[in-house]
């Protein structure tokens, strides 16, 4: 997992520059969080007290907003986001085995990111392509009719694993 990664001094300098644009503008919290995440790929926990100070909020208020919105991440995300479908159609056609093999292939569990930041693994309820079940999505590419042999070849397109 990549949770242990800490923001570098350069990252925090970039954060401070963004905060400067929103100084004392409490309403600006969400756009500011989007901007930080857009540049760094996540919101480093070390940035939270700085954001709070800059906007005149309590750190708990900033943390509360980050926790409330699922699109904000406080750990780095992989360059490639892998989503294995756990919906009913995919489940009955072997989705559980596909998920197990993807976990084995990447060496991570759901919600985790590989140490080289190559991949983040998630599951989804249904991606709306049940006819192709079981499905795996990498970024915006759908891989349907998955079977154990196809797992490694899917990741061959993205490198790193
Ligand atoms: S259940 Fe997997 S795509 Fe619908």
Coordinates of N, CA and C and ligand atoms in Angstrom, one line a residue:
X1 N 0.8 -1.2 0.0 CA 0.0 0.0 0.0 C 0.9 1.2 0.0
X2 N 0.3 2.4 -0.5 CA 1.1 3.6 -0.6 C 0.7 4.6 0.5
X3 N 0.0 4.1 1.6 CA -0.4 5.0 2.6 C 0.7 5.8 3.3
X4 N 1.9 5.2 3.4 CA 2.9 5.8 4.2 C 3.6 7.0 3.5
X5 N 3.3 7.2 2.2 CA 3.9 8.3 1.5 C 3.6 9.6 2.1
X6 N 4.6 10.4 2.3 CA 4.4 11.7 2.9 C 4.6 12.8 1.8
X7 N 3.9 13.9 2.0 CA 4.1 15.0 1.1 C 5.5 15.5 1.2
X8 N 6.1 15.8 0.0 CA 7.4 16.4 0.0 C 7.3 17.9 0.3
X9 N 8.5 18.5 0.6 CA 8.5 20.0 0.9 C 8.0 20.7 -0.4
X10 N 8.3 20.2 -1.5 CA 7.9 20.8 -2.8 C 6.4 20.7 -2.9
X11 N 5.8 19.6 -2.5 CA 4.3 19.4 -2.6 C 3.7 20.4 -1.7
X12 N 4.2 20.6 -0.4 CA 3.6 21.5 0.5 C 3.8 23.0 0.1
X13 N 4.8 23.3 -0.7 CA 5.0 24.6 -1.2 C 3.9 24.9 -2.2
X14 N 3.7 23.9 -3.1 CA 2.6 24.0 -4.1 C 1.3 24.2 -3.4
X15 N 1.0 23.5 -2.3 CA -0.2 23.6 -1.5 C -0.3 25.0 -1.0
X16 N 0.8 25.5 -0.4 CA 0.7 26.9 0.1 C 0.4 27.9 -1.0
X17 N 1.0 27.7 -2.1 CA 0.7 28.7 -3.2 C -0.8 28.7 -3.6
X18 N -1.4 27.5 -3.6 CA -2.8 27.4 -3.9 C -3.6 28.1 -2.8
X19 N -3.3 27.8 -1.6 CA -4.0 28.4 -0.4 C -4.0 29.9 -0.5
X20 N -2.8 30.4 -0.9 CA -2.7 31.9 -1.0 C -3.7 32.5 -1.9
X21 N -4.2 31.8 -2.9 CA -5.2 32.3 -3.8 C -6.6 32.4 -3.1
X22 N -6.8 31.6 -2.0 CA -8.1 31.5 -1.4 C -8.1 32.1 0.0
X23 N -7.0 32.8 0.4 CA -6.9 33.3 1.8 C -8.2 33.9 2.3
X24 N -8.5 33.4 3.5 CA -9.7 33.8 4.3 C -11.0 33.6 3.5
X25 N -11.0 32.9 2.4 CA -12.3 32.7 1.7 C -12.8 31.3 2.0
X26 N -13.6 31.3 3.1 CA -14.1 30.0 3.6 C -14.9 29.2 2.5
X27 N -15.6 29.9 1.7 CA -16.4 29.3 0.6 C -15.6 28.6 -0.4
X28 N -14.3 28.9 -0.4 CA -13.4 28.4 -1.4 C -12.8 27.0 -1.0
X29 N -13.3 26.4 0.1 CA -12.7 25.2 0.5 C -12.8 24.1 -0.6
X30 N -14.0 23.9 -1.1 CA -14.1 22.7 -2.1 C -13.3 23.0 -3.4
X31 N -13.4 24.2 -4.0 CA -12.6 24.4 -5.2 C -11.1 24.3 -4.8
X32 N -10.7 24.7 -3.6 CA -9.3 24.6 -3.2 C -8.8 23.1 -3.1
X33 N -9.7 22.3 -2.5 CA -9.4 20.9 -2.4 C -9.3 20.2 -3.8
X34 N -10.2 20.6 -4.7 CA -10.1 20.1 -6.0 C -8.8 20.5 -6.7
X35 N -8.4 21.7 -6.5 CA -7.2 22.2 -7.1 C -6.0 21.4 -6.6
X36 N -5.9 21.2 -5.3 CA -4.8 20.5 -4.7 C -4.8 19.1 -5.2
X37 N -5.9 18.4 -5.2 CA -6.0 17.1 -5.7 C -5.7 17.0 -7.2
X38 N -6.1 18.0 -7.9 CA -5.8 18.0 -9.4 C -4.3 18.0 -9.6
X39 N -3.6 18.7 -8.8 CA -2.1 18.9 -9.0 C -1.3 17.7 -8.4
X40 N -1.7 17.3 -7.2 CA -0.9 16.3 -6.5 C -1.5 14.9 -6.6
X41 N -2.7 14.8 -7.1 CA -3.4 13.5 -7.2 C -4.1 13.1 -5.9
X42 N -3.9 13.8 -4.8 CA -4.5 13.5 -3.5 C -4.3 14.7 -2.6
X43 N -4.9 14.6 -1.5 CA -4.8 15.7 -0.5 C -3.9 15.2 0.7
X44 N -2.7 15.6 0.7 CA -1.8 15.1 1.8 C -2.4 15.5 3.2
X45 N -2.4 14.6 4.1 CA -2.9 14.9 5.5 C -2.2 16.1 6.1
X46 N -0.9 16.2 5.7 CA -0.1 17.3 6.3 C -0.6 18.7 5.8
X47 N -1.4 18.7 4.7 CA -1.9 20.0 4.2 C -3.1 20.5 4.9
X48 N -3.7 19.6 5.7 CA -5.0 20.0 6.3 C -4.9 21.1 7.3
X49 N -3.9 21.1 8.2 CA -3.8 22.3 9.1 C -3.5 23.6 8.3
X50 N -2.7 23.4 7.3 CA -2.3 24.6 6.5 C -3.5 25.2 5.8
X51 N -4.4 24.3 5.3 CA -5.6 24.8 4.6 C -6.5 25.5 5.6
X52 N -6.6 24.8 6.8 CA -7.5 25.4 7.8 C -7.0 26.8 8.2
X53 N -5.7 26.9 8.4 CA -5.2 28.2 8.8 C -5.4 29.3 7.7
X54 N -5.2 28.9 6.5 CA -5.3 29.8 5.4 C -6.8 30.3 5.2
X55 N -7.7 29.4 5.4 CA -9.1 29.8 5.2 C -9.8 30.3 6.4
X56 N -9.2 30.2 7.6 CA -9.8 30.6 8.8 C -10.8 29.6 9.3
X57 N -10.5 28.3 9.1 CA -11.4 27.2 9.6 C -10.6 26.4 10.6
X58 N -11.4 25.5 11.3 CA -10.7 24.5 12.1 C -10.3 23.3 11.3
X59 N -9.2 22.7 11.6 CA -8.7 21.5 10.8 C -9.8 20.4 10.8
X60 N -10.6 20.3 11.9 CA -11.7 19.3 11.9 C -12.8 19.6 10.8
X61 N -13.0 20.9 10.5 CA -13.9 21.2 9.5 C -13.4 20.8 8.1
X62 N -12.1 21.0 7.9 CA -11.5 20.7 6.6 C -11.6 19.1 6.5
X63 N -11.2 18.4 7.5 CA -11.2 17.0 7.5 C -12.6 16.5 7.3
X64 N -13.6 17.1 7.9 CA -15.0 16.7 7.7 C -15.5 16.8 6.3
X65 N -15.1 17.8 5.6 CA -15.5 18.0 4.2 C -14.8 16.9 3.3
X66 N -13.5 16.7 3.6 CA -12.8 15.7 2.8 C -13.4 14.3 3.0
X67 N -13.8 14.0 4.3 CA -14.4 12.7 4.5 C -15.8 12.6 3.9
X68 N -16.5 13.7 3.9 CA -17.9 13.6 3.4 C -17.9 13.3 1.9
X69 N -17.1 13.9 1.1 CA -17.1 13.8 -0.3 C -16.2 12.6 -0.8
X70 N -16.8 11.6 -1.4 CA -16.0 10.5 -1.7 C -15.0 10.7 -2.8
X71 N -15.1 11.9 -3.5 CA -14.1 12.1 -4.6 C -12.8 12.6 -4.1
X72 N -12.7 12.9 -2.8 CA -11.4 13.4 -2.3 C -10.7 12.2 -1.6
X73 N -9.3 12.2 -1.9 CA -8.5 11.1 -1.4 C -7.4 11.7 -0.6
X74 N -7.1 11.1 0.6 CA -5.9 11.5 1.4 C -4.7 10.6 1.3
X75 N -4.8 9.6 0.4 CA -3.7 8.8 0.1 C -3.5 8.8 -1.4
X76 N -2.2 8.7 -1.9 CA -2.0 8.7 -3.3 C -2.8 7.7 -4.1
X77 N -3.2 8.0 -5.2 CA -4.0 7.0 -6.1 C -3.0 6.5 -7.2
X78 N -3.3 5.4 -7.7 CA -2.5 4.8 -8.8 C -2.7 5.6 -10.1
X79 N -1.7 5.4 -11.0 CA -1.9 6.1 -12.3 C -3.0 5.4 -13.1
X80 N -3.3 4.1 -12.8 CA -4.4 3.4 -13.4 C -5.4 2.9 -12.3
X81 N -6.6 3.2 -12.5 CA -7.7 2.8 -11.6 C -8.4 1.6 -12.1
X82 N -8.3 0.5 -11.4 CA -8.9 -0.8 -11.8 C -10.1 -1.0 -11.0
X83 N -11.2 -1.3 -11.7 CA -12.5 -1.5 -11.0 C -13.0 -2.9 -11.4
X84 N -13.2 -3.8 -10.5 CA -13.8 -5.1 -10.7 C -15.2 -5.0 -10.3
X85 N -16.1 -5.5 -11.3 CA -17.5 -5.4 -11.0 C -17.9 -6.5 -10.1
X86 N -18.7 -6.2 -9.0 CA -19.2 -7.1 -8.1 C -20.8 -7.3 -8.2
X87 N -21.3 -6.7 -9.3 CA -22.8 -6.8 -9.5 C -23.2 -8.3 -9.7
X88 N -24.5 -8.5 -9.6 CA -25.0 -9.8 -9.6 C -24.6 -10.6 -10.9
X89 N -24.8 -10.0 -12.1 CA -24.5 -10.7 -13.3 C -23.1 -11.1 -13.4
X90 N -22.2 -10.2 -13.0 CA -20.8 -10.5 -13.0 C -20.4 -11.6 -11.9
X91 N -21.1 -11.4 -10.8 CA -20.9 -12.4 -9.7 C -21.2 -13.8 -10.2
X92 N -22.4 -14.0 -10.8 CA -22.8 -15.4 -11.2 C -21.9 -15.9 -12.3
X93 N -21.3 -15.0 -13.0 CA -20.4 -15.5 -14.1 C -18.9 -15.5 -13.7
X94 N -18.6 -15.6 -12.5 CA -17.2 -15.8 -12.0 C -16.5 -14.6 -11.6
X95 N -17.2 -13.5 -11.4 CA -16.6 -12.2 -11.0 C -15.8 -12.3 -9.7
X96 N -16.2 -13.2 -8.8 CA -15.5 -13.4 -7.5 C -14.1 -13.9 -7.8
X97 N -14.0 -14.9 -8.7 CA -12.7 -15.5 -9.0 C -11.8 -14.4 -9.8
X98 N -12.4 -13.7 -10.6 CA -11.7 -12.6 -11.3 C -11.1 -11.6 -10.3
X99 N -11.9 -11.2 -9.3 CA -11.4 -10.3 -8.3 C -10.2 -10.9 -7.6
X100 N -10.4 -12.1 -7.2 CA -9.3 -12.8 -6.5 C -8.0 -12.8 -7.3
X101 N -8.1 -13.1 -8.6 CA -7.0 -13.2 -9.5 C -6.3 -11.8 -9.7
X102 N -7.2 -10.8 -9.8 CA -6.7 -9.4 -10.0 C -5.9 -9.0 -8.7
X103 N -6.5 -9.3 -7.5 CA -5.8 -9.0 -6.3 C -4.4 -9.7 -6.2
X104 N -4.4 -11.0 -6.6 CA -3.1 -11.7 -6.7 C -2.2 -11.1 -7.6
X105 N -2.7 -10.8 -8.8 CA -1.8 -10.2 -9.8 C -1.2 -8.9 -9.4
X106 N -2.0 -8.0 -8.8 CA -1.5 -6.7 -8.4 C -0.8 -6.8 -7.0
X107 N -1.1 -7.8 -6.2 CA -0.5 -7.9 -4.9 C -1.2 -6.9 -3.9
X108 N -2.4 -6.5 -4.1 CA -3.1 -5.6 -3.2 C -4.5 -6.0 -3.0
X109 N -5.1 -5.5 -2.0 CA -6.5 -5.7 -1.7 C -7.4 -4.5 -2.2
X110 N -8.7 -4.7 -2.2 CA -9.6 -3.6 -2.6 C -9.3 -2.3 -1.8
X111 N -9.3 -1.2 -2.5 CA -9.1 0.1 -1.8 C -7.6 0.4 -1.7
X112 N -6.7 -0.5 -2.1 CA -5.3 -0.3 -1.9 C -4.6 0.2 -3.3
X113 N -3.4 0.7 -3.1 CA -2.6 1.2 -4.3 C -1.3 0.4 -4.3
X114 N -0.8 0.0 -5.4 CA 0.5 -0.6 -5.5 C 1.6 0.3 -5.0
X115 N 2.7 -0.2 -4.4 CA 3.7 0.7 -3.9 C 4.3 1.6 -5.0
X116 N 4.3 1.1 -6.3 CA 4.9 2.0 -7.3 C 3.9 3.0 -7.9
X117 N 2.7 3.0 -7.3 CA 1.6 3.9 -7.7 C 1.1 3.6 -9.1
X118 N 1.3 2.4 -9.5 CA 0.9 2.0 -10.8 C -0.6 1.7 -10.9
X119 N -1.2 1.1 -9.8 CA -2.6 0.7 -9.8 C -3.3 1.0 -8.5
X120 N -4.5 1.4 -8.6 CA -5.4 1.4 -7.4 C -6.5 0.4 -7.7
X121 N -6.9 -0.5 -6.8 CA -7.9 -1.5 -7.0 C -9.2 -1.1 -6.3
X122 N -10.3 -1.1 -7.0 CA -11.6 -0.8 -6.4 C -12.6 -1.8 -6.9
X123 N -13.8 -1.9 -6.3 CA -14.9 -2.7 -6.8 C -16.1 -1.8 -7.0
X124 N -16.9 -2.2 -8.0 CA -18.1 -1.4 -8.2 C -19.4 -2.3 -8.2
X125 N -20.5 -1.7 -8.1 CA -21.8 -2.5 -7.9 C -22.2 -3.0 -9.3
X126 N -22.2 -2.2 -10.3 CA -22.5 -2.6 -11.7 C -22.1 -1.5 -12.6
X127 N -21.5 -1.9 -13.7 CA -21.1 -0.8 -14.6 C -22.0 -0.7 -15.8
X128 N -23.1 -1.4 -15.8 CA -24.1 -1.3 -16.8 C -23.8 -2.0 -18.1
X129 N -22.9 -3.0 -18.1 CA -22.6 -3.8 -19.2 C -22.8 -5.3 -18.8
X130 N -23.9 -5.6 -18.2 CA -24.1 -6.9 -17.7 C -24.0 -8.0 -18.8
X131 N -24.3 -7.7 -20.0 CA -24.2 -8.7 -21.1 C -22.8 -9.2 -21.3
X132 N -21.8 -8.4 -20.9 CA -20.4 -8.7 -21.1 C -19.8 -9.4 -19.9
X133 N -20.6 -9.6 -18.9 CA -20.1 -10.1 -17.6 C -19.3 -11.4 -17.7
X134 N -18.3 -11.5 -16.9 CA -17.8 -10.6 -15.8 C -16.9 -9.5 -16.4
X135 N -17.0 -8.3 -15.8 CA -16.3 -7.2 -16.3 C -15.2 -6.6 -15.4
X136 N -14.2 -6.1 -16.0 CA -13.2 -5.4 -15.3 C -13.0 -4.1 -16.1
X137 N -12.9 -2.9 -15.4 CA -12.6 -1.7 -16.0 C -11.3 -1.1 -15.6
X138 N -10.5 -0.7 -16.5 CA -9.2 -0.1 -16.2 C -9.3 1.3 -16.8
X139 N -9.2 2.3 -15.9 CA -9.5 3.7 -16.3 C -10.8 3.8 -17.0
X140 N -10.9 4.1 -18.3 CA -12.2 4.1 -18.9 C -12.4 3.0 -19.9
X141 N -11.5 2.0 -19.9 CA -11.6 0.9 -20.8 C -12.3 -0.4 -20.1
X142 N -13.3 -0.9 -20.8 CA -14.0 -2.0 -20.3 C -13.5 -3.3 -20.9
X143 N -13.2 -4.3 -20.0 CA -12.7 -5.6 -20.5 C -13.8 -6.6 -20.1
X144 N -14.6 -7.0 -21.1 CA -15.7 -7.9 -20.8 C -15.4 -9.4 -21.0
X145 N -16.3 -10.2 -20.7 CA -16.1 -11.7 -20.8 C -14.8 -12.1 -20.2
X146 N -14.5 -11.6 -19.0 CA -13.2 -11.9 -18.4 C -13.1 -13.3 -18.0
X147 N -11.9 -13.9 -18.1 CA -11.7 -15.2 -17.6 C -10.3 -15.2 -17.0
X148 N -9.9 -16.3 -16.3 CA -8.6 -16.3 -15.6 C -7.5 -16.0 -16.5
X149 N -7.5 -16.6 -17.8 CA -6.4 -16.4 -18.7 C -6.2 -14.9 -19.1
X150 N -7.3 -14.2 -19.1 CA -7.3 -12.8 -19.6 C -6.7 -11.8 -18.6
X151 N -6.7 -12.2 -17.3 CA -6.3 -11.2 -16.3 C -5.0 -10.6 -16.6
X152 N -3.9 -11.4 -16.7 CA -2.6 -10.9 -16.9 C -2.5 -10.1 -18.2
X153 N -3.2 -10.5 -19.2 CA -3.1 -9.8 -20.5 C -3.7 -8.4 -20.4
X154 N -4.7 -8.3 -19.6 CA -5.3 -6.9 -19.5 C -4.2 -6.0 -18.9
X155 N -3.5 -6.4 -17.9 CA -2.5 -5.5 -17.3 C -1.3 -5.3 -18.1
X156 N -1.1 -6.2 -19.1 CA 0.0 -6.1 -20.0 C 0.0 -4.7 -20.8
X157 N -1.3 -4.2 -21.0 CA -1.4 -3.0 -21.7 C -1.0 -1.8 -21.0
X158 N -0.9 -1.9 -19.6 CA -0.7 -0.7 -18.8 C 0.7 -0.7 -18.1
X159 N 1.4 -1.8 -18.3 CA 2.8 -1.9 -17.8 C 2.9 -2.0 -16.2
X160 N 4.1 -2.1 -15.8 CA 4.3 -2.1 -14.3 C 4.1 -3.4 -13.6
X161 N 3.2 -4.2 -14.1 CA 2.8 -5.5 -13.4 C 2.8 -6.6 -14.5
Ligands
LIG1 S1 -23.3 -6.7 -12.9 FE1 -21.4 -6.3 -13.7 S2 -21.8 -5.0 -15.3 FE2 -23.7 -5.3 -14.4

